Amino acid sequence: MATSASDSLPQGSPTARPADVVVIGGGPGGYVAAIRAAQLGLDTVCVEMDKTLGGTCVNVGCIPSKALLTSSEHYEFAQHAAAAHGIGVGQLSLDLARMLERKDAVVGQNTKGIEFLFRKNKITWAKGRGTLQAGNIVEVTSAGAAGGPPAENIAAYQAKHVIIATGSVPIQLPFLPFDEERILSNVGALKIPEVPKHLIVIGGGVIGLELGSVWKRLGAKVTVIELLPAILPGMDDDVVKEADRALRKQGLEIRTNTRVTNGGRTETGAFVVVEQDGKPERIEGDYVLVSVGRRPVTTGIDTKALGLNVGRRGELLVDDQMRTNLPNVFAIGDCVPGPMLAHKAEDEGVIAAEVIAGKPVHMHYTSIPNIVYTWPEIAAVGLTERQVKESGREYRTGKFPFSANGRARSLGDTTGFVKFVADAKTDELLGAHMIGPNVSETVAEVVLAFEYRGSSEDIAVTVHGHPTLSEATKEAALATLGRAIHI
């Protein structure tokens, strides 16, 4: 029988306790895997070295960034859009400290919720650093900070099955190491104590544009520097063009085809040196957010000594049941191949737990949505039009703008569109790409269609409520068939 998360762990040099499943890592993949394993009747332990559960997503990623995005959207609305709705807000002020406190409170609600779920499902939270040894023994030690007391053994578990969910960390530029004071990762960018006069963002991907949008709405000058010819690499070309146009209109300075060659701190802020068309330029700012991607980490996992197969980026290689090459060792989330998305990690965690419990399940990646929480929001599932075209497959596209949608007009948010890519012969949906109001929610119906290998016709003949934003989805499906009604 598993001990509860609140039970204290033995100190000293422990004897390994048997457990059905030991999960190393308590992020969105790890904690979901632990909960599902416990639901299936397995004695489950989750090892997490941070003070709270939830990993990057809940503590310094998805949840706090969305809290700040929402708060900054309200501020932007009150500043610029409220008057159009007949709302006078009087003298507008910004209480940044209060906004940051609310963000922290939202994070706290989520982490406490996960702790409650652990207690409810009788999951042991082993609070410490997990190390996987041969024979599926997981040792747990205190962190052991530099200059502090040495690491101390807390517990050890003899696991029938191990799920590795050690996540990822931001990539640093060699000449711009994070100090989280002026040179920031996503962690530091969530707690800047003042609205910057000028925030420099290196990287025009999801994290850079989301956090850049937060501080731009609150009054900062924001310069986004992207090495590639366009922002949002991997997104559909039509969506990228619309997003670029919308973000520039909001006041973000976006510089593509620009390489950062150097940078550092100054007495009062930070700087970067960039190169475009062979011409160097120094850009000064208050803060620099480095957002050039993330890399897998396998903290506590000596892949070479254990004989684990890894990819070129250090990611753990798995099959479609999340099995590594070692018996009864599974891996999920950011430390395995594929997009680094919390909802992908969660699904992989469920698959791993159910495989351990003997269920004949497999992971499918074709219907995983990708979402960007800028405004307008961006959501996609499946292949881009360029990918389909390059495959040589015959296809059709259909597009419907939110400017022709009644609900979007009533909201005053008409930027963007819904676009479908479908097989020309079978009408099977191959890709869906949305940019517009609340598409993070409306994409779910399309993801369901993808899960069942649905067609444009399937969505087109489905009755959608009126007036709703989702009608744009129906109309785009109709447009793919050449029979859109409202345009």
CSV table of C-alpha atoms in Angstrom, one decimal:
chain,number,residue,atom,x,y,z
A,1,MET,CA,0.0,0.0,0.0
A,2,ALA,CA,1.5,3.4,-1.0
A,3,THR,CA,2.0,6.0,1.7
A,4,SER,CA,0.4,9.4,1.3
A,5,ALA,CA,2.2,12.4,-0.1
A,6,SER,CA,2.2,13.9,3.3
A,7,ASP,CA,4.1,11.0,5.0
A,8,SER,CA,7.7,11.8,5.9
A,9,LEU,CA,10.4,9.7,4.2
A,10,PRO,CA,13.1,7.8,6.1
A,11,GLN,CA,16.4,9.6,6.5
A,12,GLY,CA,19.9,8.1,6.2
A,13,SER,CA,20.8,5.2,3.9
A,14,PRO,CA,17.4,3.6,3.1
A,15,THR,CA,16.5,0.2,2.1
A,16,ALA,CA,14.7,0.0,-1.2
A,17,ARG,CA,10.9,-0.2,-0.8
A,18,PRO,CA,9.0,-2.1,-3.5
A,19,ALA,CA,6.7,-0.1,-5.8
A,20,ASP,CA,4.7,-0.9,-8.9
A,21,VAL,CA,5.5,2.4,-10.6
A,22,VAL,CA,8.1,5.1,-9.9
A,23,VAL,CA,7.8,8.2,-12.0
A,24,ILE,CA,10.9,10.4,-12.1
A,25,GLY,CA,9.6,14.0,-12.6
A,26,GLY,CA,6.4,15.7,-11.4
A,27,GLY,CA,5.6,17.9,-14.4
A,28,PRO,CA,2.5,17.6,-16.6
A,29,GLY,CA,3.6,14.3,-18.0
A,30,GLY,CA,4.9,12.9,-14.7
A,31,TYR,CA,2.1,13.8,-12.4
A,32,VAL,CA,-0.6,12.7,-14.9
A,33,ALA,CA,1.2,9.4,-15.4
A,34,ALA,CA,1.3,9.0,-11.6
A,35,ILE,CA,-2.4,9.7,-11.2
A,36,ARG,CA,-3.4,7.4,-14.0
A,37,ALA,CA,-1.2,4.6,-12.7
A,38,ALA,CA,-2.8,5.0,-9.2
A,39,GLN,CA,-6.3,5.0,-10.7
A,40,LEU,CA,-5.4,1.6,-12.3
A,41,GLY,CA,-4.6,0.2,-8.8
A,42,LEU,CA,-0.8,0.4,-9.0
A,43,ASP,CA,1.3,1.4,-6.0
A,44,THR,CA,2.8,4.6,-7.4
A,45,VAL,CA,5.6,6.9,-6.3
A,46,CYS,CA,6.4,10.2,-8.0
A,47,VAL,CA,9.9,11.7,-7.4
A,48,GLU,CA,10.1,15.5,-7.8
A,49,MET,CA,13.0,17.7,-6.6
A,50,ASP,CA,11.2,21.1,-6.8
A,51,LYS,CA,9.2,22.4,-3.8
A,52,THR,CA,6.0,22.1,-5.8
A,53,LEU,CA,4.5,19.7,-8.3
A,54,GLY,CA,3.6,20.7,-11.9
A,55,GLY,CA,7.0,21.2,-13.4
A,56,THR,CA,7.8,24.0,-15.8
A,57,CYS,CA,4.3,24.2,-17.2
A,58,VAL,CA,2.4,24.9,-14.0
A,59,ASN,CA,5.1,26.8,-12.1
A,60,VAL,CA,7.0,28.9,-14.7
A,61,GLY,CA,5.4,28.2,-18.1
A,62,CYS,CA,1.9,27.6,-19.4
A,63,ILE,CA,-0.1,28.6,-16.3
A,64,PRO,CA,1.7,31.8,-15.1
A,65,SER,CA,2.2,33.0,-18.7
A,66,LYS,CA,-1.5,32.6,-19.5
A,67,ALA,CA,-2.4,34.4,-16.2
A,68,LEU,CA,-0.2,37.4,-17.3
A,69,LEU,CA,-1.5,37.2,-20.9
A,70,THR,CA,-5.1,37.5,-19.6
A,71,SER,CA,-4.3,40.3,-17.2
A,72,SER,CA,-2.5,42.3,-19.9
A,73,GLU,CA,-5.4,41.7,-22.4
A,74,HIS,CA,-7.8,43.2,-19.9
A,75,TYR,CA,-5.4,46.2,-19.5
A,76,GLU,CA,-5.2,46.6,-23.3
A,77,PHE,CA,-8.9,46.4,-23.6
A,78,ALA,CA,-9.5,49.0,-21.0
A,79,GLN,CA,-6.9,51.3,-22.6
A,80,HIS,CA,-8.0,51.0,-26.2
A,81,ALA,CA,-11.2,49.1,-26.9
A,82,ALA,CA,-13.5,49.8,-24.0
A,83,ALA,CA,-14.7,53.1,-25.4
A,84,ALA,CA,-15.9,51.5,-28.6
A,85,HIS,CA,-18.3,49.4,-26.4
A,86,GLY,CA,-19.5,52.5,-24.6
A,87,ILE,CA,-17.5,51.9,-21.5
A,88,GLY,CA,-15.6,54.7,-19.8
A,89,VAL,CA,-12.8,53.6,-17.5
A,90,GLY,CA,-11.8,56.9,-16.1
A,91,GLN,CA,-8.2,57.3,-15.0
A,92,LEU,CA,-6.5,54.0,-15.9
A,93,SER,CA,-3.6,52.8,-13.7
A,94,LEU,CA,-1.4,49.7,-13.7
A,95,ASP,CA,-0.6,47.9,-10.4
A,96,LEU,CA,2.1,45.5,-11.7
A,97,ALA,CA,2.8,44.1,-8.2
A,98,ARG,CA,-0.8,43.1,-7.8
A,99,MET,CA,-0.8,41.6,-11.3
A,100,LEU,CA,2.2,39.5,-10.5
A,101,GLU,CA,0.7,38.5,-7.1
A,102,ARG,CA,-2.4,37.3,-9.0
A,103,LYS,CA,-0.2,35.3,-11.3
A,104,ASP,CA,1.5,33.6,-8.4
A,105,ALA,CA,-1.9,32.9,-6.7
A,106,VAL,CA,-3.1,31.1,-9.9
A,107,VAL,CA,0.1,29.0,-9.9
A,108,GLY,CA,-0.5,28.2,-6.2
A,109,GLN,CA,-4.1,27.1,-6.8
A,110,ASN,CA,-2.8,24.7,-9.5
A,111,THR,CA,0.1,23.2,-7.6
A,112,LYS,CA,-2.1,22.7,-4.5
A,113,GLY,CA,-4.7,21.0,-6.7
A,114,ILE,CA,-2.1,18.5,-7.9
A,115,GLU,CA,-1.0,17.8,-4.3
A,116,PHE,CA,-4.7,17.1,-3.4
A,117,LEU,CA,-5.0,14.7,-6.3
A,118,PHE,CA,-1.8,12.9,-5.1
A,119,ARG,CA,-3.3,12.5,-1.6
A,120,LYS,CA,-6.7,11.5,-3.0
A,121,ASN,CA,-5.1,8.8,-5.2
A,122,LYS,CA,-2.6,7.7,-2.4
A,123,ILE,CA,0.4,8.6,-4.5
A,124,THR,CA,3.8,8.9,-2.6
A,125,TRP,CA,5.5,12.2,-3.4
A,126,ALA,CA,9.2,11.5,-2.8
A,127,LYS,CA,10.6,15.0,-2.4
A,128,GLY,CA,14.1,15.0,-3.7
A,129,ARG,CA,16.3,14.3,-6.7
A,130,GLY,CA,15.6,10.9,-8.3
A,131,THR,CA,18.5,8.8,-9.7
A,132,LEU,CA,17.8,5.7,-11.8
A,133,GLN,CA,20.2,2.8,-11.0
A,134,ALA,CA,20.6,-0.6,-12.8
A,135,GLY,CA,17.8,-3.0,-11.9
A,136,ASN,CA,15.2,-0.3,-11.8
A,137,ILE,CA,16.2,1.0,-8.4
A,138,VAL,CA,15.4,4.7,-7.9
A,139,GLU,CA,17.4,6.5,-5.3
A,140,VAL,CA,16.1,9.8,-3.9
A,141,THR,CA,18.5,12.3,-2.4
A,142,SER,CA,18.2,15.9,-1.3
A,143,ALA,CA,19.4,18.4,-3.9
A,144,GLY,CA,22.7,19.4,-2.3
A,145,ALA,CA,23.3,23.0,-3.3
A,146,ALA,CA,26.8,24.4,-4.1
A,147,GLY,CA,28.3,25.7,-0.9
A,148,GLY,CA,25.6,24.1,1.2
A,149,PRO,CA,25.2,20.8,2.9
A,150,PRO,CA,26.0,17.7,0.7
A,151,ALA,CA,23.2,15.7,-0.8
A,152,GLU,CA,21.6,13.3,1.6
A,153,ASN,CA,19.9,10.0,1.0
A,154,ILE,CA,16.2,10.2,1.6
A,155,ALA,CA,14.7,7.0,0.2
A,156,ALA,CA,15.1,4.3,-2.4
A,157,TYR,CA,12.5,2.3,-4.3
A,158,GLN,CA,12.7,-1.0,-6.1
A,159,ALA,CA,10.4,-0.3,-9.1
A,160,LYS,CA,8.7,-2.9,-11.2
A,161,HIS,CA,8.3,-0.1,-13.8
A,162,VAL,CA,9.9,3.3,-14.1
A,163,ILE,CA,8.6,6.2,-16.1
A,164,ILE,CA,11.2,8.9,-16.9
A,165,ALA,CA,9.6,12.4,-17.1
A,166,THR,CA,12.5,14.7,-16.5
A,167,GLY,CA,11.4,17.4,-19.0
A,168,SER,CA,13.4,20.1,-20.6
A,169,VAL,CA,15.3,23.4,-19.9
A,170,PRO,CA,15.7,26.6,-22.0
A,171,ILE,CA,18.6,26.7,-24.4
A,172,GLN,CA,21.2,29.3,-23.4
A,173,LEU,CA,23.3,31.3,-25.9
A,174,PRO,CA,27.0,30.8,-25.0
A,175,PHE,CA,27.6,34.6,-24.9
A,176,LEU,CA,24.4,35.3,-23.0
A,177,PRO,CA,24.0,33.0,-20.0
A,178,PHE,CA,20.9,33.5,-17.9
A,179,ASP,CA,21.2,35.5,-14.7
A,180,GLU,CA,17.3,36.0,-14.5
A,181,GLU,CA,18.0,39.6,-13.6
A,182,ARG,CA,18.8,41.2,-16.9
A,183,ILE,CA,19.4,38.2,-19.2
A,184,LEU,CA,16.2,36.2,-18.8
A,185,SER,CA,14.7,32.9,-19.7
A,186,ASN,CA,11.0,32.3,-19.5
A,187,VAL,CA,11.4,32.1,-15.7
A,188,GLY,CA,12.8,35.6,-15.3
A,189,ALA,CA,10.5,37.1,-17.9
A,190,LEU,CA,7.5,36.1,-15.7
A,191,LYS,CA,8.6,38.2,-12.8
A,192,ILE,CA,10.1,41.4,-14.1
A,193,PRO,CA,9.5,43.9,-11.2
A,194,GLU,CA,8.8,46.9,-13.5
A,195,VAL,CA,7.5,47.5,-17.0
A,196,PRO,CA,10.6,47.6,-19.1
A,197,LYS,CA,11.3,50.7,-21.2
A,198,HIS,CA,12.7,48.3,-23.8
A,199,LEU,CA,12.6,44.5,-23.8
A,200,ILE,CA,14.7,42.7,-26.4
A,201,VAL,CA,13.4,39.2,-27.3
A,202,ILE,CA,15.7,36.8,-29.0
A,203,GLY,CA,13.5,34.3,-30.8
A,204,GLY,CA,10.2,34.7,-32.7
A,205,GLY,CA,8.7,31.5,-31.6
A,206,VAL,CA,5.8,30.8,-29.2
A,207,ILE,CA,7.4,31.7,-25.9
A,208,GLY,CA,9.1,34.9,-27.2
A,209,LEU,CA,5.9,36.2,-28.8
A,210,GLU,CA,3.7,35.4,-25.9
A,211,LEU,CA,5.8,37.0,-23.3
A,212,GLY,CA,6.8,39.8,-25.6
A,213,SER,CA,3.0,40.5,-26.1
A,214,VAL,CA,2.5,40.7,-22.3
A,215,TRP,CA,5.1,43.4,-21.8
A,216,LYS,CA,4.2,45.3,-24.9
A,217,ARG,CA,0.6,45.6,-23.8
A,218,LEU,CA,1.7,46.9,-20.4
A,219,GLY,CA,3.7,49.6,-22.0
A,220,ALA,CA,7.2,48.3,-23.0
A,221,LYS,CA,8.9,48.8,-26.3
A,222,VAL,CA,9.5,45.2,-27.5
A,223,THR,CA,12.0,44.2,-30.2
A,224,VAL,CA,11.7,40.6,-31.4
A,225,ILE,CA,14.8,39.3,-33.2
A,226,GLU,CA,14.4,36.2,-35.3
A,227,LEU,CA,17.2,34.4,-37.2
A,228,LEU,CA,14.9,32.8,-39.7
A,229,PRO,CA,13.0,34.6,-42.6
A,230,ALA,CA,9.7,34.5,-40.6
A,231,ILE,CA,8.4,34.2,-37.1
A,232,LEU,CA,6.6,31.1,-35.8
A,233,PRO,CA,8.7,28.5,-37.6
A,234,GLY,CA,6.7,25.4,-38.5
A,235,MET,CA,3.4,27.2,-38.7
A,236,ASP,CA,1.3,27.5,-41.9
A,237,ASP,CA,2.5,30.3,-44.2
A,238,ASP,CA,-0.8,32.0,-44.3
A,239,VAL,CA,-1.1,32.0,-40.5
A,240,VAL,CA,2.4,33.4,-40.2
A,241,LYS,CA,1.7,36.3,-42.5
A,242,GLU,CA,-1.5,37.2,-40.7
A,243,ALA,CA,0.2,36.9,-37.3
A,244,ASP,CA,3.2,39.0,-38.4
A,245,ARG,CA,0.8,41.7,-39.7
A,246,ALA,CA,-1.3,41.7,-36.5
A,247,LEU,CA,1.6,41.8,-34.1
A,248,ARG,CA,3.4,44.6,-35.9
A,249,LYS,CA,0.1,46.5,-35.9
A,250,GLN,CA,0.0,46.1,-32.1
A,251,GLY,CA,3.4,47.7,-31.9
A,252,LEU,CA,5.9,44.9,-31.7
A,253,GLU,CA,9.1,45.5,-33.7
A,254,ILE,CA,9.9,42.3,-35.5
A,255,ARG,CA,13.2,41.9,-37.2
A,256,THR,CA,13.6,38.7,-39.2
A,257,ASN,CA,16.7,37.3,-41.0
A,258,THR,CA,18.7,38.8,-38.1
A,259,ARG,CA,21.5,37.0,-36.2
A,260,VAL,CA,22.5,37.8,-32.7
A,261,THR,CA,26.3,37.6,-32.5
A,262,ASN,CA,27.0,39.0,-29.0
A,263,GLY,CA,25.4,40.6,-25.9
A,264,GLY,CA,25.6,41.1,-22.2
A,265,ARG,CA,24.8,43.4,-19.3
A,266,THR,CA,25.4,47.1,-19.0
A,267,GLU,CA,25.4,49.3,-15.8
A,268,THR,CA,21.6,49.9,-16.2
A,269,GLY,CA,20.4,47.1,-18.4
A,270,ALA,CA,21.5,44.8,-21.3
A,271,PHE,CA,22.5,44.9,-24.9
A,272,VAL,CA,22.8,42.7,-27.9
A,273,VAL,CA,24.8,42.9,-31.1
A,274,VAL,CA,22.9,41.8,-34.2
A,275,GLU,CA,23.8,41.3,-37.8
A,276,GLN,CA,21.5,41.8,-40.8
A,277,ASP,CA,22.6,41.7,-44.4
A,278,GLY,CA,26.2,41.7,-43.1
A,279,LYS,CA,25.8,44.9,-41.1
A,280,PRO,CA,26.4,44.8,-37.4
A,281,GLU,CA,24.2,46.9,-35.0
A,282,ARG,CA,24.2,47.3,-31.2
A,283,ILE,CA,20.7,47.4,-29.6
A,284,GLU,CA,20.4,48.6,-26.0
A,285,GLY,CA,17.5,47.6,-23.7
A,286,ASP,CA,16.5,47.1,-20.1
A,287,TYR,CA,16.2,43.3,-20.3
A,288,VAL,CA,16.9,40.6,-22.8
A,289,LEU,CA,14.6,37.5,-23.0
A,290,VAL,CA,16.4,34.6,-24.7
A,291,SER,CA,13.8,32.3,-26.2
A,292,VAL,CA,15.6,30.2,-28.8
A,293,GLY,CA,14.1,26.8,-27.8
A,294,ARG,CA,14.4,24.2,-25.2
A,295,ARG,CA,16.5,21.0,-24.9
A,296,PRO,CA,15.7,17.7,-23.2
A,297,VAL,CA,17.2,17.0,-19.8
A,298,THR,CA,17.7,13.6,-18.2
A,299,THR,CA,18.6,14.7,-14.6
A,300,GLY,CA,19.4,11.6,-12.6
A,301,ILE,CA,19.6,9.4,-15.6
A,302,ASP,CA,23.0,8.2,-16.7
A,303,THR,CA,22.0,7.2,-20.2
A,304,LYS,CA,25.4,5.8,-21.1
A,305,ALA,CA,25.9,3.7,-17.9
A,306,LEU,CA,22.3,2.4,-18.1
A,307,GLY,CA,22.6,1.7,-21.9
A,308,LEU,CA,19.6,3.8,-22.8
A,309,ASN,CA,19.2,4.7,-26.5
A,310,VAL,CA,19.3,8.4,-27.1
A,311,GLY,CA,18.9,10.7,-30.1
A,312,ARG,CA,21.2,13.4,-31.3
A,313,ARG,CA,19.7,16.0,-28.9
A,314,GLY,CA,20.0,13.7,-25.9
A,315,GLU,CA,16.3,12.8,-26.0
A,316,LEU,CA,15.3,9.3,-24.9
A,317,LEU,CA,14.1,7.1,-27.8
A,318,VAL,CA,10.8,5.3,-27.3
A,319,ASP,CA,8.3,3.3,-29.3
A,320,ASP,CA,4.6,4.1,-29.6
A,321,GLN,CA,3.9,2.6,-26.2
A,322,MET,CA,6.5,4.9,-24.6
A,323,ARG,CA,8.9,2.0,-23.9
A,324,THR,CA,12.6,2.7,-24.0
A,325,ASN,CA,15.1,-0.1,-25.0
A,326,LEU,CA,15.4,-1.1,-21.3
A,327,PRO,CA,12.9,-3.6,-19.9
A,328,ASN,CA,10.1,-1.9,-17.9
A,329,VAL,CA,11.6,1.6,-18.4
A,330,PHE,CA,9.3,4.1,-20.1
A,331,ALA,CA,9.9,7.8,-21.0
A,332,ILE,CA,7.5,10.6,-21.7
A,333,GLY,CA,7.2,14.4,-22.3
A,334,ASP,CA,9.9,16.8,-23.3
A,335,CYS,CA,12.7,14.3,-22.7
A,336,VAL,CA,11.5,12.2,-25.7
A,337,PRO,CA,11.2,13.1,-29.3
A,338,GLY,CA,8.3,15.3,-30.6
A,339,PRO,CA,6.9,18.7,-29.9
A,340,MET,CA,7.5,20.0,-26.4
A,341,LEU,CA,3.9,20.5,-25.4
A,342,ALA,CA,2.3,19.9,-22.0
A,343,HIS,CA,-0.8,18.2,-23.5
A,344,LYS,CA,1.5,15.8,-25.5
A,345,ALA,CA,3.3,14.9,-22.3
A,346,GLU,CA,0.0,14.3,-20.4
A,347,ASP,CA,-1.2,11.9,-23.1
A,348,GLU,CA,2.1,10.1,-23.2
A,349,GLY,CA,1.9,9.7,-19.4
A,350,VAL,CA,-1.6,8.1,-19.7
A,351,ILE,CA,-0.3,5.8,-22.4
A,352,ALA,CA,2.7,4.7,-20.4
A,353,ALA,CA,0.6,4.0,-17.3
A,354,GLU,CA,-2.0,2.1,-19.2
A,355,VAL,CA,0.6,0.0,-21.0
A,356,ILE,CA,2.1,-0.9,-17.6
A,357,ALA,CA,-1.4,-2.0,-16.5
A,358,GLY,CA,-1.7,-4.3,-19.5
A,359,LYS,CA,-3.9,-2.2,-21.7
A,360,PRO,CA,-3.4,-2.5,-25.5
A,361,VAL,CA,-2.9,1.3,-26.2
A,362,HIS,CA,-0.6,3.2,-28.4
A,363,MET,CA,0.4,6.9,-28.8
A,364,HIS,CA,-0.8,8.7,-31.9
A,365,TYR,CA,0.7,12.1,-32.8
A,366,THR,CA,-1.3,13.1,-35.8
A,367,SER,CA,-4.0,14.9,-33.8
A,368,ILE,CA,-2.1,16.9,-31.3
A,369,PRO,CA,-3.0,20.6,-31.4
A,370,ASN,CA,-0.4,23.4,-31.3
A,371,ILE,CA,-1.5,26.6,-29.8
A,372,VAL,CA,0.0,30.1,-29.5
A,373,TYR,CA,-1.7,32.4,-26.9
A,374,THR,CA,-0.9,35.7,-28.5
A,375,TRP,CA,-3.8,37.9,-29.5
A,376,PRO,CA,-5.2,36.9,-31.9
A,377,GLU,CA,-4.7,33.4,-30.8
A,378,ILE,CA,-3.2,30.7,-33.1
A,379,ALA,CA,-4.1,27.0,-33.3
A,380,ALA,CA,-3.2,24.3,-35.6
A,381,VAL,CA,-3.4,20.5,-36.0
A,382,GLY,CA,-2.1,18.2,-38.8
A,383,LEU,CA,0.0,19.3,-41.7
A,384,THR,CA,0.7,22.7,-43.2
A,385,GLU,CA,-0.3,23.4,-46.8
A,386,ARG,CA,3.4,23.5,-47.7
A,387,GLN,CA,4.0,20.1,-46.2
A,388,VAL,CA,1.1,18.6,-48.1
A,389,LYS,CA,2.2,20.3,-51.3
A,390,GLU,CA,5.7,19.0,-50.9
A,391,SER,CA,4.4,15.5,-50.4
A,392,GLY,CA,2.9,15.5,-53.9
A,393,ARG,CA,-0.5,14.7,-52.6
A,394,GLU,CA,-3.5,16.3,-54.4
A,395,TYR,CA,-5.4,18.6,-52.0
A,396,ARG,CA,-8.0,21.3,-51.6
A,397,THR,CA,-8.0,24.3,-49.2
A,398,GLY,CA,-10.8,26.3,-47.8
A,399,LYS,CA,-10.6,29.5,-45.8
A,400,PHE,CA,-13.2,31.6,-44.0
A,401,PRO,CA,-12.3,35.0,-42.3
A,402,PHE,CA,-13.5,36.1,-38.9
A,403,SER,CA,-14.5,39.4,-40.5
A,404,ALA,CA,-17.5,37.6,-42.0
A,405,ASN,CA,-18.5,36.0,-38.7
A,406,GLY,CA,-21.3,37.6,-36.7
A,407,ARG,CA,-20.0,36.7,-33.3
A,408,ALA,CA,-16.5,38.0,-34.1
A,409,ARG,CA,-18.1,41.3,-35.2
A,410,SER,CA,-20.1,41.6,-32.0
A,411,LEU,CA,-16.9,41.0,-30.0
A,412,GLY,CA,-15.0,43.5,-32.0
A,413,ASP,CA,-12.3,40.9,-32.8
A,414,THR,CA,-12.4,40.2,-36.5
A,415,THR,CA,-8.7,39.6,-37.3
A,416,GLY,CA,-7.9,36.2,-38.7
A,417,PHE,CA,-9.4,33.1,-40.3
A,418,VAL,CA,-9.9,29.4,-40.3
A,419,LYS,CA,-8.2,27.3,-43.0
A,420,PHE,CA,-8.5,23.7,-43.9
A,421,VAL,CA,-6.4,21.5,-46.0
A,422,ALA,CA,-8.1,18.3,-47.2
A,423,ASP,CA,-7.3,15.4,-49.6
A,424,ALA,CA,-8.7,16.2,-53.0
A,425,LYS,CA,-9.9,12.7,-53.6
A,426,THR,CA,-11.1,11.4,-50.2
A,427,ASP,CA,-11.8,14.8,-48.5
A,428,GLU,CA,-10.0,13.5,-45.4
A,429,LEU,CA,-8.7,16.4,-43.3
A,430,LEU,CA,-4.9,16.8,-43.5
A,431,GLY,CA,-4.4,20.1,-41.8
A,432,ALA,CA,-6.3,22.9,-40.0
A,433,HIS,CA,-4.9,26.3,-39.2
A,434,MET,CA,-6.6,29.0,-37.3
A,435,ILE,CA,-5.8,32.6,-36.2
A,436,GLY,CA,-8.4,34.6,-34.4
A,437,PRO,CA,-10.4,35.1,-31.2
A,438,ASN,CA,-10.5,32.1,-28.9
A,439,VAL,CA,-9.2,29.6,-31.5
A,440,SER,CA,-7.4,27.8,-28.6
A,441,GLU,CA,-10.9,26.5,-27.7
A,442,THR,CA,-12.5,26.2,-31.2
A,443,VAL,CA,-9.7,24.0,-32.4
A,444,ALA,CA,-10.9,21.1,-30.2
A,445,GLU,CA,-13.7,20.1,-32.5
A,446,VAL,CA,-11.2,19.8,-35.4
A,447,VAL,CA,-8.8,17.7,-33.2
A,448,LEU,CA,-11.7,15.3,-32.6
A,449,ALA,CA,-12.4,15.1,-36.3
A,450,PHE,CA,-8.7,14.3,-36.9
A,451,GLU,CA,-8.8,11.6,-34.2
A,452,TYR,CA,-11.6,9.9,-36.2
A,453,ARG,CA,-9.9,10.7,-39.6
A,454,GLY,CA,-12.9,12.9,-40.4
A,455,SER,CA,-13.5,14.9,-43.6
A,456,SER,CA,-14.4,18.5,-44.5
A,457,GLU,CA,-17.9,17.2,-45.1
A,458,ASP,CA,-18.2,15.9,-41.6
A,459,ILE,CA,-17.6,19.3,-40.1
A,460,ALA,CA,-19.6,21.1,-42.9
A,461,VAL,CA,-22.8,19.1,-42.2
A,462,THR,CA,-22.6,19.5,-38.4
A,463,VAL,CA,-25.0,22.1,-37.1
A,464,HIS,CA,-23.1,24.8,-35.2
A,465,GLY,CA,-24.8,27.2,-32.8
A,466,HIS,CA,-25.5,30.8,-33.9
A,467,PRO,CA,-24.0,33.2,-33.4
A,468,THR,CA,-20.7,31.6,-32.4
A,469,LEU,CA,-17.1,31.8,-33.4
A,470,SER,CA,-17.2,28.1,-34.2
A,471,GLU,CA,-19.4,28.9,-37.2
A,472,ALA,CA,-16.2,30.1,-38.9
A,473,THR,CA,-15.0,26.5,-38.6
A,474,LYS,CA,-18.1,25.2,-40.4
A,475,GLU,CA,-17.8,27.8,-43.1
A,476,ALA,CA,-14.2,27.0,-43.7
A,477,ALA,CA,-15.1,23.4,-44.1
A,478,LEU,CA,-17.9,24.4,-46.6
A,479,ALA,CA,-15.3,26.6,-48.4
A,480,THR,CA,-13.1,23.5,-48.8
A,481,LEU,CA,-16.0,21.9,-50.6
A,482,GLY,CA,-16.7,25.0,-52.7
A,483,ARG,CA,-19.9,26.0,-51.0
A,484,ALA,CA,-19.4,28.5,-48.2
A,485,ILE,CA,-22.6,30.4,-47.4
A,486,HIS,CA,-21.6,33.6,-45.8
A,487,ILE,CA,-18.8,34.8,-48.1
